[in-house]
Amino acid sequence: MGEEITRWSVNVDSRTDIDLRTYLAQRGMKKGDLSKFIEDAVKWRLLDLTMAETREAFADTDAAELDALIDEAVSAARSN
């Protein structure tokens, strides 16, 4: 199953562009690797933001209650 591709036009600082392209070139990466690098970076940043929001939302939750919620969610996920 193929994935649908969306073209982005982004603006970054020229120093960031040079640093990233140098990094990729030093590791033998090719033309399409810039897009893959950006996509991976966006996914990691979204995960980081989601985790920070989740931590904040549960900051006042008792540890035992949080463990019970996690156990319940894991059990539900395994049963599906």
CSV table of C-alpha atoms in Angstrom, one decimal:
chain,number,residue,atom,x,y,z
A,1,MET,CA,0.0,0.0,0.0
A,2,GLY,CA,1.6,3.3,-1.1
A,3,GLU,CA,1.6,6.4,1.0
A,4,GLU,CA,0.3,9.7,-0.3
A,5,ILE,CA,3.0,12.3,-0.4
A,6,THR,CA,2.4,16.0,0.4
A,7,ARG,CA,4.9,18.6,-0.8
A,8,TRP,CA,5.9,21.2,1.8
A,9,SER,CA,7.6,24.5,1.3
A,10,VAL,CA,9.5,25.6,4.4
A,11,ASN,CA,11.9,28.3,5.3
A,12,VAL,CA,14.8,27.8,7.7
A,13,ASP,CA,17.8,29.8,8.7
A,14,SER,CA,20.6,29.4,6.2
A,15,ARG,CA,23.0,28.2,9.0
A,16,THR,CA,20.5,25.4,9.9
A,17,ASP,CA,20.3,24.4,6.2
A,18,ILE,CA,24.1,24.2,5.9
A,19,ASP,CA,24.4,22.3,9.2
A,20,LEU,CA,21.8,19.8,8.3
A,21,ARG,CA,23.1,19.3,4.7
A,22,THR,CA,26.6,18.9,6.0
A,23,TYR,CA,25.5,16.3,8.6
A,24,LEU,CA,23.6,14.3,6.0
A,25,ALA,CA,26.5,14.5,3.5
A,26,GLN,CA,29.0,13.3,6.1
A,27,ARG,CA,26.9,10.2,6.6
A,28,GLY,CA,26.6,9.5,2.9
A,29,MET,CA,23.0,10.3,2.7
A,30,LYS,CA,21.4,11.1,-0.6
A,31,LYS,CA,18.9,13.6,-2.1
A,32,GLY,CA,15.7,12.1,-0.7
A,33,ASP,CA,17.2,11.8,2.8
A,34,LEU,CA,16.5,15.4,3.6
A,35,SER,CA,12.7,14.8,3.4
A,36,LYS,CA,13.0,11.7,5.5
A,37,PHE,CA,15.1,13.5,8.1
A,38,ILE,CA,12.5,16.3,8.3
A,39,GLU,CA,9.6,13.8,8.5
A,40,ASP,CA,11.3,11.9,11.3
A,41,ALA,CA,12.1,15.1,13.2
A,42,VAL,CA,8.5,16.2,13.0
A,43,LYS,CA,7.3,12.9,14.3
A,44,TRP,CA,9.7,12.9,17.2
A,45,ARG,CA,8.7,16.5,18.0
A,46,LEU,CA,5.0,15.7,18.0
A,47,LEU,CA,5.7,12.7,20.3
A,48,ASP,CA,7.7,15.0,22.6
A,49,LEU,CA,4.9,17.6,22.8
A,50,THR,CA,2.3,14.9,23.3
A,51,MET,CA,4.3,13.3,26.1
A,52,ALA,CA,4.9,16.7,27.8
A,53,GLU,CA,1.1,17.5,27.6
A,54,THR,CA,0.3,14.1,29.1
A,55,ARG,CA,2.8,14.5,31.9
A,56,GLU,CA,1.3,17.9,32.7
A,57,ALA,CA,-2.2,16.5,32.6
A,58,PHE,CA,-1.4,13.7,35.1
A,59,ALA,CA,1.1,15.7,37.3
A,60,ASP,CA,-1.3,15.7,40.2
A,61,THR,CA,-2.3,12.1,39.9
A,62,ASP,CA,-1.3,9.7,42.7
A,63,ALA,CA,1.4,7.2,41.6
A,64,ALA,CA,-0.7,4.2,42.5
A,65,GLU,CA,-3.7,5.6,40.7
A,66,LEU,CA,-1.6,6.3,37.6
A,67,ASP,CA,-0.1,2.7,37.7
A,68,ALA,CA,-3.7,1.4,37.8
A,69,LEU,CA,-4.7,3.5,34.8
A,70,ILE,CA,-1.7,2.4,32.9
A,71,ASP,CA,-2.3,-1.3,33.7
A,72,GLU,CA,-6.0,-0.9,32.6
A,73,ALA,CA,-4.9,0.7,29.3
A,74,VAL,CA,-2.3,-2.0,28.6
A,75,SER,CA,-4.8,-4.7,29.3
A,76,ALA,CA,-7.4,-3.1,27.0
A,77,ALA,CA,-4.8,-2.8,24.3
A,78,ARG,CA,-3.7,-6.4,24.6
A,79,SER,CA,-7.3,-7.7,24.4
A,80,ASN,CA,-7.9,-6.0,21.0
